[in-house]
Amino acid sequence: MKDYIKLAWRNIWRNKRRTLICAASIFFGVVLSSFMSSMQEGSYEMYIKTIVNFYSGYIQVHQKGYWDDKVINNTLDYSSLKTQMPAIKGITVSTPRLENYALASLEDITKGVMVIGISPQKEDSITNLSKRVSEGSYLADGDAGVILGSALAKYMKVGVNDTLVLLSQGYHGVSAAGKYPVRGIIKQPSPDLDRRVVYMDVTTAQELFSAQERLTSLVIMVKDADDVPRIKRELAAKLGEEYEVMDWKEMNSMLIKQIDSDRASGVIMKGILYIIIAFGIFGTVMMMTAERRKEFGVLVAVGMQKYKLEYVVAMETVMLGFVGVITGIAASIPLLWYFMLHPIPLTGQAAETVMLMGFEPIMPFSMIPPIFYYQAITIFVFTLLIGIYPVLNISRMKISKALRS
Amino acid sequence: MSIIEIKGLHKVYDGKSLPVYAVNGIDIKIEAGEFTAVVGPSGSGKTTLLNIVGGLDEPTEGEVFIDGVKITGLSGKEKTDFRMKNIGFVFQAYNLIPVFTAKENVEFILHLQGKPKAERERRTKELLEAVGLGDRMDSRPNKLSGGQQQRVAVARALASKPKFILADEPTANLDSKSTDNLLEIMEKLNREENITFLFSTHDQRVVSKARRVITIQDGVVVSDIRK
Ligand SMILES: Nc1ncnc2c1ncn2[C@@H]1O[C@H](COP(=O)(O)OP(=O)(O)O)[C@@H](O)[C@H]1O
Ligand SMILES: [Mg+2]
């Protein structure tokens, strides 16, 4: 075994230049494809993280029907939900929200806003809202004031300590109105949210909308994203028909669809790249086979069983691939690491587009292991397939003919 | 019992237009310890004959027995195994694995035979010393002269302690000095170790060293002389 590995390894280095060219083509393919995948996965991660952490959370519990018709009348009764909430392993925090639309005005400027009633401390533990306060202060639990998005504040020319008037329709059509001192201005990375969000304490919001003890959603965070399906299942089973339990994938189905189709187009691109590389490997292997006909003949003549020789040449093909894959991965890791720490900032039109969708204008990179092992697996499969060529060649070889070549 | 017994051997190749009758009814017996040359002009059928005797090719008709075992008709796998255990080969040129050193080339055969490491090393050293290459054990073939390469090939052929050594024109690519040198080693092994050699040649100087000369022409034996 060790001797066959040694033999195969030395064989691939017989023609150093040819092997290096072949390995270099794989190397660049791996680096390019790692780079592409890393960028893709990085942006998916960013989209998902943005959405999950700043907005949807991993799981939400609503009154049945809320998701399809997001109105204040479809709210749930928190006091009764609290008594039914089971203790499920893996849930880290759950935080209540009451969301509704309102008109905000200050002097002669009026704008439609989204009021989000939150539990300030708990919300902060999930979304780190307080870190993004750029002026004034964050809300205290039970606070009677509000904080608002920086773009919104700028538009309305609102400053800290100004008083904002909110007008809306409350639970069961009750008219809602109130005056709220501005405690702080918050810079939301999602420009969309930054332009229209007004946060207040959830009890303050319940009062404004005459929706005592009512919530639009209970947002649930989990320790490990992989546990989401299980936790969702357990929650749904315990809570019963009155509620709907949704996970982040369901709540962001558009995004998930976009990611999937984007990933698929990436797979096609990488597939084409790999097919080109595979032809390069195949050419090298064909030459390696052709010029060694006589040698194969001698080896079998002196008593090496064909299957052993086939094993050696198949191993050579796989090794040839792996020289490229391993050096390619080794070079990709620091490269991607660098870009992961220093994401490429987007500028111009691209930045605008991404910001409009509510994301940070950067090109983030990901280092999730599949980026690397899929490459290794792909090249391994390709080289195994290519390895069939010399193996067949040997199995069909007639020794006396090979010896005469 | 003869070490090699060839009975009624025929080999017909499918030529481009007409069939080629390369071997046309050959019967030969070779005894242990013989030092035999198969002589004949190019195209007379020497390689074809030796290939069949060595189990590298199948005859169209006839049988070959090695030490009483009929090898014609064995499966490919069985033949390979039989060759590994019973026959040493030396070919005209490019005999060696180019990426292995002299030592590794010889050891490889012992490895195929599943011999333990200590024995492999001891025997490899012994064999390479016997062919006068004790000081070139770690050289790769491209660092050795043609004559030295053929001597490594002889050492490799001996490694498995075969019943005989089959050599198809082993000196064809060598200059006269290397030819003499290789033949000297072969003769010595034959004399001192009683190794049986069957080799082909069309070099008169080589023929003169043989103790039995079988001349073939157009696939038939025209003379068989023991000196
Ligand atoms: N594979 C083959 N197909 C057709 N003819 C062959 C083949 N191998 C050898 N021959 C022919 O068989 C004859 C004997 O060849 P060979 O055994 O190589 O003779 P020698 O070794 O004495 O030169 C020659 O005419 C040669 O052309
Ligand atoms: Mg010949």
XYZ file of C-alpha atoms and ligand atoms in Angstrom:
660
model
C 0.000 0.000 0.000
C 2.636 2.516 1.067
C 4.725 1.482 -1.912
C 1.846 2.026 -4.299
C 1.246 5.489 -2.888
C 4.931 6.216 -3.312
C 4.851 4.908 -6.864
C 1.772 6.945 -7.759
C 3.153 10.079 -6.171
C 6.450 9.827 -8.034
C 4.672 9.019 -11.258
C 2.715 12.236 -11.234
C 5.962 14.176 -10.923
C 7.661 12.520 -13.886
C 6.829 15.429 -16.060
C 7.019 18.225 -13.528
C 6.012 20.980 -15.855
C 2.960 19.219 -17.146
C 1.812 18.307 -13.650
C 2.371 21.854 -12.457
C 0.336 23.265 -15.316
C -2.454 20.835 -14.596
C -2.328 21.534 -10.856
C -2.209 25.271 -11.520
C -5.397 25.099 -13.567
C -7.120 23.312 -10.697
C -5.563 25.737 -8.238
C -6.966 28.780 -10.007
C -10.286 27.068 -10.483
C -10.505 26.330 -6.779
C -9.472 29.836 -5.764
C -11.893 31.427 -8.205
C -14.716 29.174 -7.262
C -14.021 29.556 -3.513
C -14.025 33.280 -3.997
C -17.337 33.166 -5.815
C -18.947 30.824 -3.323
C -17.613 32.767 -0.377
C -19.043 35.975 -1.724
C -22.371 34.362 -2.462
C -22.656 32.618 0.868
C -21.404 35.729 2.627
C -24.152 37.865 1.175
C -26.775 35.220 1.907
C -25.554 35.078 5.478
C -25.742 38.835 5.686
C -29.258 38.939 4.283
C -30.416 36.251 6.639
C -28.650 37.709 9.623
C -29.965 41.162 8.921
C -33.470 39.892 8.623
C -33.385 37.467 11.506
C -31.584 39.708 13.950
C -33.053 43.047 13.121
C -36.452 41.979 12.298
C -38.085 38.613 12.142
C -36.159 36.636 14.736
C -35.954 32.881 14.209
C -39.507 32.070 15.185
C -42.600 34.150 15.747
C -45.883 33.314 17.372
C -48.909 35.209 16.057
C -52.611 35.109 16.398
C -53.797 32.750 13.690
C -54.198 34.688 10.458
C -51.997 37.630 11.384
C -49.335 36.931 8.793
C -51.777 37.128 5.916
C -53.605 40.124 7.285
C -51.347 42.256 9.411
C -53.836 44.433 11.226
C -54.128 45.359 14.850
C -57.357 43.376 15.171
C -55.425 40.171 14.490
C -53.412 40.485 17.649
C -52.979 37.827 20.307
C -53.613 38.008 23.998
C -50.195 37.987 25.649
C -51.461 37.212 29.157
C -53.083 34.020 27.958
C -50.170 33.108 25.658
C -47.790 33.506 28.604
C -49.636 30.894 30.597
C -49.491 28.477 27.682
C -45.888 29.033 26.604
C -44.073 25.775 27.219
C -40.465 25.614 28.370
C -38.572 24.375 25.331
C -34.887 23.621 25.258
C -32.910 25.841 22.918
C -34.963 29.017 23.250
C -32.779 31.839 24.509
C -35.161 34.815 24.622
C -38.613 35.695 23.570
C -39.717 39.263 23.258
C -43.118 40.811 22.625
C -43.875 43.213 19.813
C -46.868 45.222 18.892
C -46.645 46.781 15.462
C -48.981 49.157 13.763
C -48.927 51.949 11.253
C -49.378 55.540 12.310
C -49.024 59.065 11.115
C -46.286 60.981 12.865
C -46.215 64.704 12.855
C -44.134 67.501 14.199
C -45.250 71.022 13.416
C -46.179 70.979 9.736
C -44.357 67.791 8.697
C -46.370 64.566 8.669
C -45.195 61.128 7.653
C -46.473 57.562 7.697
C -44.406 55.519 10.113
C -44.251 52.043 11.517
C -44.663 51.987 15.256
C -43.004 49.013 16.903
C -43.808 48.467 20.532
C -40.973 46.549 22.104
C -39.781 45.369 25.454
C -36.645 47.560 25.522
C -34.291 45.352 27.543
C -35.226 42.071 25.891
C -35.292 43.578 22.433
C -31.862 45.013 23.043
C -30.515 41.617 23.993
C -31.554 40.358 20.563
C -31.060 43.222 18.168
C -28.545 45.357 20.058
C -30.713 48.354 19.375
C -29.100 50.461 22.092
C -25.709 50.212 20.367
C -27.142 51.960 17.362
C -28.493 54.959 19.220
C -26.678 57.874 17.639
C -28.199 60.698 19.654
C -29.980 60.841 22.997
C -30.595 57.605 24.828
C -32.206 54.230 24.427
C -35.629 53.420 25.866
C -36.046 52.228 29.420
C -38.579 49.494 30.254
C -41.966 51.177 30.646
C -40.684 54.327 28.971
C -43.302 56.809 27.822
C -41.084 58.224 25.099
C -39.971 57.047 21.652
C -36.843 56.641 19.595
C -36.862 56.918 15.851
C -34.829 56.057 12.806
C -32.210 58.631 11.849
C -33.464 59.082 8.289
C -36.952 59.590 9.584
C -35.736 62.082 12.185
C -33.842 63.973 9.545
C -36.824 64.046 7.232
C -39.125 65.301 9.959
C -36.459 67.574 11.415
C -36.983 65.926 14.778
C -34.392 66.174 17.520
C -34.000 64.641 20.953
C -36.510 66.101 23.466
C -38.904 67.188 20.730
C -42.411 65.855 21.089
C -43.821 63.694 18.354
C -47.552 63.367 17.756
C -48.785 59.958 16.619
C -52.175 59.355 15.072
C -53.606 55.970 14.159
C -56.440 53.548 14.496
C -56.323 51.251 17.506
C -57.772 47.872 18.442
C -61.354 47.390 17.179
C -61.272 50.713 15.390
C -60.754 52.899 18.421
C -58.977 56.058 17.381
C -55.483 56.334 18.700
C -53.502 59.461 19.386
C -50.698 60.462 21.679
C -47.784 62.799 22.279
C -44.391 61.240 22.844
C -41.146 62.858 23.812
C -38.223 61.783 21.619
C -35.598 60.047 23.753
C -33.181 59.201 21.054
C -32.318 58.783 17.400
C -31.277 55.358 16.151
C -29.243 54.515 13.110
C -30.683 51.383 11.547
C -28.372 49.660 9.084
C -31.405 48.831 7.012
C -32.144 52.123 5.257
C -35.727 51.044 4.707
C -36.309 50.646 8.418
C -34.271 53.766 9.168
C -36.703 55.808 7.144
C -39.896 54.778 8.888
C -39.421 53.171 12.258
C -40.607 54.528 15.600
C -39.842 52.399 18.631
C -41.670 52.685 21.924
C -42.185 50.525 24.958
C -44.707 47.793 24.278
C -47.007 48.831 27.128
C -46.933 52.397 25.860
C -47.888 51.111 22.426
C -50.658 48.976 23.902
C -52.071 52.066 25.535
C -51.798 54.109 22.342
C -53.666 51.490 20.356
C -56.058 50.553 23.165
C -54.749 47.038 22.849
C -54.002 46.171 26.457
C -52.049 42.936 26.817
C -52.174 42.414 23.057
C -49.260 41.650 20.741
C -48.827 41.250 17.031
C -46.012 38.837 17.597
C -43.881 37.099 20.149
C -40.380 36.958 18.675
C -38.310 33.972 19.678
C -34.561 33.610 19.454
C -32.796 30.262 19.665
C -29.338 29.178 20.661
C -28.652 27.181 17.523
C -30.267 27.967 14.190
C -30.254 24.251 13.368
C -32.758 23.665 16.177
C -35.371 25.923 14.616
C -37.409 23.157 12.957
C -37.598 21.128 16.178
C -38.469 24.109 18.373
C -41.065 25.286 15.919
C -42.632 21.841 15.828
C -42.780 21.571 19.619
C -44.185 25.063 19.976
C -46.869 24.525 17.382
C -47.902 21.284 19.022
C -48.162 22.842 22.483
C -49.859 26.095 21.506
C -52.573 24.673 19.324
C -54.954 26.034 16.725
C -55.436 29.524 18.048
C -51.914 30.573 17.110
C -49.636 30.432 14.110
C -45.979 29.574 14.653
C -43.702 30.610 11.822
C -39.990 30.263 11.311
C -37.720 32.762 9.637
C -37.756 30.863 6.386
C -41.520 31.051 6.103
C -41.561 34.695 7.100
C -38.881 35.502 4.532
C -39.888 33.131 1.766
C -39.134 35.640 -0.971
C -35.587 36.054 0.212
C -35.116 32.312 0.537
C -36.382 31.805 -3.001
C -34.018 34.449 -4.304
C -31.103 32.880 -2.455
C -31.930 29.454 -3.831
C -32.128 30.627 -7.399
C -28.983 32.681 -6.997
C -27.185 29.657 -5.591
C -28.383 27.566 -8.518
C -26.996 30.041 -11.033
C -23.713 29.971 -9.104
C -23.661 26.201 -9.350
C -24.024 26.419 -13.129
C -21.144 28.886 -13.394
C -18.926 26.769 -11.203
C -20.011 23.682 -13.125
C -18.779 25.216 -16.368
C -15.533 26.206 -14.707
C -15.030 22.698 -13.397
C -15.802 21.086 -16.721
C -13.068 23.187 -18.324
C -10.688 22.125 -15.566
C -11.746 18.509 -15.956
C -10.802 18.584 -19.622
C -7.367 19.824 -18.638
C -6.941 16.975 -16.189
C -8.218 14.510 -18.736
C -5.694 15.695 -21.326
C -2.862 15.283 -18.854
C -4.048 11.831 -17.860
C -4.391 10.795 -21.484
C -0.799 11.784 -22.173
C 0.399 10.064 -19.018
C -1.348 6.897 -20.155
C -0.227 6.982 -23.772
C 3.460 7.414 -23.045
C 3.513 4.562 -20.536
C 2.024 1.737 -22.556
C 5.270 -0.192 -22.713
C 5.895 0.352 -19.017
C 2.443 -0.928 -18.087
C 3.196 -3.968 -20.218
C 6.478 -4.595 -18.384
C 4.856 -4.220 -14.971
C 2.157 -6.757 -15.711
C 4.688 -9.032 -17.413
C 6.865 -9.191 -14.322
C 3.867 -10.120 -12.224
C 1.984 -7.039 -11.110
C -1.695 -7.858 -11.251
C -3.633 -5.514 -13.492
C -5.940 -4.474 -10.706
C -2.988 -3.282 -8.658
C -1.684 -1.263 -11.544
C -5.171 0.117 -12.147
C -5.299 1.097 -8.527
C -2.005 2.969 -8.858
C -3.027 4.903 -11.961
C -6.434 5.771 -10.515
C -4.649 7.033 -7.420
C -2.356 9.103 -9.629
C -5.338 10.817 -11.191
C -6.882 11.574 -7.827
C -3.543 12.811 -6.492
C -3.100 15.023 -9.509
C -6.433 16.617 -8.667
C -5.650 16.917 -5.005
C -2.352 18.703 -5.511
C -4.420 21.457 -7.101
C -7.295 21.279 -4.638
C -5.173 21.335 -1.511
C -2.937 24.174 -2.644
C -6.009 25.986 -3.945
C -7.820 25.667 -0.634
C -4.675 26.590 1.270
C -4.401 29.775 -0.754
C -8.122 30.535 -0.564
C -8.339 30.392 3.210
C -6.155 33.431 3.971
C -7.578 35.281 0.993
C -11.163 34.776 2.084
C -10.227 35.344 5.684
C -8.906 38.734 4.697
C -12.048 39.618 2.804
C -14.213 38.296 5.594
C -12.564 40.762 7.975
C -12.487 43.519 5.378
C -15.609 43.163 3.264
C -15.582 45.013 -0.025
C -17.672 48.188 0.258
C -20.214 48.663 -2.494
C -20.440 51.996 -4.205
C -22.668 53.753 -6.696
C -25.668 52.039 -8.201
C -24.966 48.689 -6.585
C -24.833 50.274 -3.150
C -28.112 52.091 -3.781
C -29.852 48.917 -4.850
C -28.695 46.921 -1.859
C -29.592 49.717 0.525
C -33.042 50.040 -0.990
C -33.579 46.387 -0.189
C -32.658 47.147 3.376
C -29.150 45.727 3.598
C -25.737 47.087 4.321
C -23.890 48.183 1.177
C -21.011 45.723 1.525
C -19.844 42.551 -0.178
C -19.382 40.226 2.779
C -17.465 36.936 2.541
C -18.232 33.668 4.227
C -15.887 30.925 5.368
C -18.429 28.168 5.981
C -16.684 24.808 5.527
C -18.901 23.584 2.653
C -17.297 26.202 0.406
C -14.101 24.212 0.701
C -15.200 20.647 0.999
C -17.587 20.874 -1.924
C -14.600 21.797 -4.057
C -12.640 18.870 -2.745
C -15.586 16.545 -3.334
C -16.206 17.920 -6.823
C -12.595 17.490 -7.912
C -12.481 14.080 -6.254
C -15.527 12.937 -8.204
C -14.174 14.400 -11.436
C -10.782 12.779 -10.999
C -12.384 9.452 -10.128
C -14.369 9.654 -13.358
C -11.289 10.664 -15.322
C -9.370 7.851 -13.619
C -11.676 5.417 -15.379
C -9.796 6.172 -18.592
C -6.372 4.773 -17.634
C -8.045 1.981 -15.689
C -9.983 0.853 -18.756
C -6.864 1.260 -20.822
C -4.992 -1.151 -18.585
C -7.811 -3.632 -18.267
C -8.037 -3.852 -22.072
C -4.279 -3.921 -22.549
C -2.746 -6.926 -24.287
C 0.662 -7.389 -22.717
C 2.402 -8.639 -25.852
C 1.128 -5.633 -27.806
C 2.071 -3.189 -25.074
C 5.575 -4.636 -24.926
C 6.042 -4.118 -28.648
C 5.091 -0.410 -28.454
C 11.004 -33.418 -16.105
C 11.940 -30.555 -18.405
C 11.693 -27.089 -17.048
C 10.112 -25.883 -20.270
C 8.214 -28.083 -22.672
C 6.803 -26.607 -25.871
C 4.463 -28.852 -27.842
C 3.167 -28.281 -31.352
C 3.168 -24.523 -31.036
C 1.494 -22.352 -33.683
C 0.753 -18.664 -33.664
C -1.164 -16.912 -36.382
C -1.666 -13.134 -36.262
C -4.398 -11.340 -38.126
C -2.212 -9.378 -40.487
C -3.376 -6.296 -42.316
C -4.605 -8.264 -45.303
C -3.304 -11.817 -44.954
C -2.831 -13.869 -41.804
C 0.762 -13.897 -40.480
C 2.083 -17.328 -39.540
C 4.626 -16.224 -36.923
C 5.161 -19.642 -35.294
C 4.612 -22.714 -37.409
C 4.822 -25.848 -35.326
C 7.585 -25.682 -32.752
C 8.484 -28.432 -30.251
C 11.268 -27.731 -27.784
C 12.288 -29.097 -24.391
C 14.571 -27.130 -22.141
C 16.211 -28.706 -19.105
C 17.098 -27.069 -15.831
C 20.481 -25.340 -15.928
C 20.603 -24.853 -19.680
C 21.957 -21.659 -21.221
C 20.037 -21.441 -24.474
C 19.963 -18.891 -27.247
C 17.119 -18.632 -29.725
C 18.613 -17.251 -32.884
C 17.099 -16.061 -36.088
C 16.704 -13.055 -38.326
C 14.302 -10.287 -37.506
C 10.719 -11.392 -38.052
C 11.534 -15.076 -37.657
C 9.249 -15.424 -34.647
C 11.615 -15.204 -31.650
C 9.606 -12.650 -29.684
C 6.360 -14.439 -30.427
C 7.825 -17.725 -29.180
C 9.314 -16.233 -26.031
C 6.123 -14.331 -25.234
C 4.098 -17.507 -25.371
C 6.640 -19.412 -23.290
C 6.562 -16.594 -20.763
C 2.770 -16.622 -20.558
C 2.513 -13.151 -22.066
C 0.573 -14.313 -25.090
C -1.650 -17.220 -26.040
C -0.760 -19.566 -28.909
C -3.212 -20.286 -31.681
C -2.449 -23.947 -31.226
C -0.185 -26.046 -29.024
C 0.792 -26.147 -25.373
C 3.487 -24.885 -23.056
C 4.383 -26.638 -19.797
C 6.564 -24.989 -17.183
C 7.928 -27.515 -14.720
C 4.968 -29.747 -15.563
C 2.318 -27.020 -15.227
C 0.365 -26.230 -18.361
C 0.326 -22.456 -18.631
C -1.384 -22.072 -21.981
C -5.064 -21.665 -21.258
C -4.678 -20.147 -17.797
C -6.683 -17.001 -17.107
C -4.971 -13.617 -17.258
C -4.863 -13.345 -13.485
C -3.499 -16.847 -13.045
C -0.843 -16.214 -15.654
C 0.245 -12.992 -13.986
C 0.539 -14.806 -10.711
C 2.408 -17.646 -12.356
C 4.870 -15.276 -13.982
C 5.467 -13.469 -10.729
C 6.360 -16.683 -8.953
C 8.128 -18.642 -11.677
C 9.578 -16.583 -14.483
C 12.139 -13.809 -14.545
C 11.937 -11.372 -17.455
C 14.500 -9.188 -19.140
C 13.333 -7.199 -22.134
C 15.222 -5.437 -24.845
C 15.024 -1.971 -23.294
C 13.085 0.257 -20.923
C 12.647 -2.570 -18.492
C 12.688 -0.554 -15.312
C 10.233 1.685 -13.526
C 11.789 5.068 -14.238
C 10.681 6.664 -10.973
C 12.188 3.916 -8.837
C 15.848 3.555 -7.948
C 17.748 0.392 -8.854
C 17.111 -0.907 -5.369
C 13.398 -0.055 -5.453
C 13.012 -1.696 -8.850
C 14.360 -4.976 -7.537
C 12.547 -4.705 -4.252
C 9.258 -4.101 -6.024
C 9.133 -7.707 -7.247
C 9.757 -8.983 -3.735
C 7.061 -6.635 -2.589
C 4.620 -8.111 -5.096
C 5.539 -11.479 -3.644
C 4.679 -10.215 -0.191
C 8.139 -10.718 1.279
C 8.850 -8.988 4.611
C 10.908 -5.837 4.592
C 14.067 -7.244 6.149
C 14.225 -10.051 3.619
C 13.510 -7.691 0.749
C 16.355 -5.404 1.717
C 18.835 -8.199 2.262
C 18.030 -9.943 -0.991
C 17.960 -6.739 -3.051
C 21.429 -5.853 -1.813
C 22.702 -9.354 -2.544
C 21.304 -9.338 -6.069
C 22.557 -5.910 -7.026
C 25.990 -6.825 -5.692
C 25.881 -10.019 -7.758
C 25.365 -7.977 -10.938
C 28.112 -5.564 -9.894
C 25.886 -2.646 -8.953
C 26.305 -2.621 -5.182
C 27.395 1.007 -5.421
C 24.530 2.194 -7.655
C 21.629 0.976 -5.575
C 20.120 4.436 -5.120
C 20.413 5.586 -8.715
C 17.367 5.969 -10.876
C 17.428 4.301 -14.322
C 18.098 7.557 -16.181
C 21.322 7.893 -14.182
C 22.492 4.441 -15.276
C 23.996 3.341 -18.580
C 22.109 0.952 -20.837
C 24.305 -1.926 -19.686
C 23.773 -1.068 -16.033
C 20.033 -0.891 -16.581
C 20.038 -4.358 -18.121
C 22.005 -5.645 -15.149
C 19.388 -4.195 -12.807
C 16.788 -5.936 -14.969
C 18.674 -9.227 -14.497
C 18.788 -8.649 -10.751
C 15.075 -7.936 -10.758
C 14.405 -11.056 -12.840
C 16.295 -13.099 -10.258
C 14.562 -11.526 -7.294
C 11.622 -13.877 -7.227
C 13.877 -16.979 -7.458
C 12.269 -17.963 -10.762
C 12.479 -21.365 -12.456
C 14.162 -19.677 -15.406
C 14.940 -16.324 -16.934
C 13.487 -15.309 -20.239
C 15.340 -12.561 -22.066
C 14.200 -11.196 -25.414
C 17.211 -9.649 -27.136
C 18.665 -8.318 -23.881
C 21.774 -6.970 -25.591
C 20.183 -5.463 -28.684
C 20.564 -1.909 -27.395
C 24.021 -2.344 -25.845
C 27.519 -1.603 -27.081
C 29.948 -4.513 -27.297
C 31.586 -3.852 -23.949
C 28.282 -3.776 -22.092
C 27.168 -6.822 -24.050
C 30.215 -8.794 -22.900
C 29.749 -7.608 -19.373
C 26.070 -8.613 -19.246
C 26.753 -12.013 -20.778
C 29.567 -12.615 -18.316
C 27.156 -12.008 -15.447
C 24.510 -14.241 -17.000
C 27.034 -17.031 -17.599
C 28.335 -16.748 -14.071
C 24.824 -16.977 -12.617
C 24.189 -19.976 -14.821
C 27.421 -21.708 -13.838
C 27.466 -20.900 -10.136
C 23.790 -20.734 -9.234
C 22.495 -23.104 -11.911
C 20.043 -20.481 -13.180
C 18.351 -21.506 -16.431
C 18.448 -18.886 -19.190
C 16.477 -18.763 -22.390
C 17.317 -15.701 -24.472
C 16.908 -14.566 -28.017
C 19.462 -12.702 -30.078
C 20.663 -12.084 -33.558
C 24.107 -11.009 -32.391
C 26.759 -13.555 -33.386
C 28.970 -12.695 -30.392
C 26.129 -13.536 -28.056
C 25.351 -16.732 -29.931
C 28.914 -17.890 -29.459
C 28.520 -17.737 -25.652
C 25.437 -19.946 -25.601
C 25.755 -23.641 -24.802
C 22.681 -24.516 -26.790
C 21.631 -22.669 -29.918
C 18.163 -23.047 -31.379
C 17.873 -21.444 -34.779
C 14.450 -20.559 -36.105
C 13.354 -19.267 -39.439
C 9.835 -18.404 -40.560
C 8.470 -19.790 -37.325
C 10.090 -23.214 -37.469
C 13.184 -24.653 -35.814
C 15.849 -25.188 -38.443
C 18.602 -26.363 -36.095
C 19.084 -27.141 -32.416
C 22.707 -27.549 -31.402
C 24.137 -28.363 -27.962
C 27.795 -27.472 -27.609
N 0.628 -8.241 -33.206
C 1.002 -8.660 -34.411
N 0.153 -8.585 -35.443
C 0.505 -9.006 -36.662
N 1.711 -9.499 -36.954
C 2.636 -9.579 -35.973
C 2.315 -9.162 -34.653
N 3.404 -9.362 -33.882
C 4.359 -9.887 -34.680
N 3.886 -10.028 -35.941
C 4.603 -10.598 -37.069
O 4.985 -11.885 -36.683
C 6.251 -12.173 -37.248
C 7.187 -12.608 -36.159
O 7.495 -11.498 -35.344
P 8.413 -11.546 -34.066
O 7.950 -12.653 -33.207
O 8.452 -10.202 -33.472
O 9.836 -11.889 -34.676
P 11.286 -11.547 -34.130
O 11.181 -11.304 -32.669
O 12.088 -12.759 -34.473
O 11.739 -10.361 -34.875
C 6.717 -10.948 -38.006
O 6.402 -11.111 -39.356
C 5.877 -9.869 -37.395
O 5.656 -8.840 -38.325
Mg 11.772 -9.690 -31.515
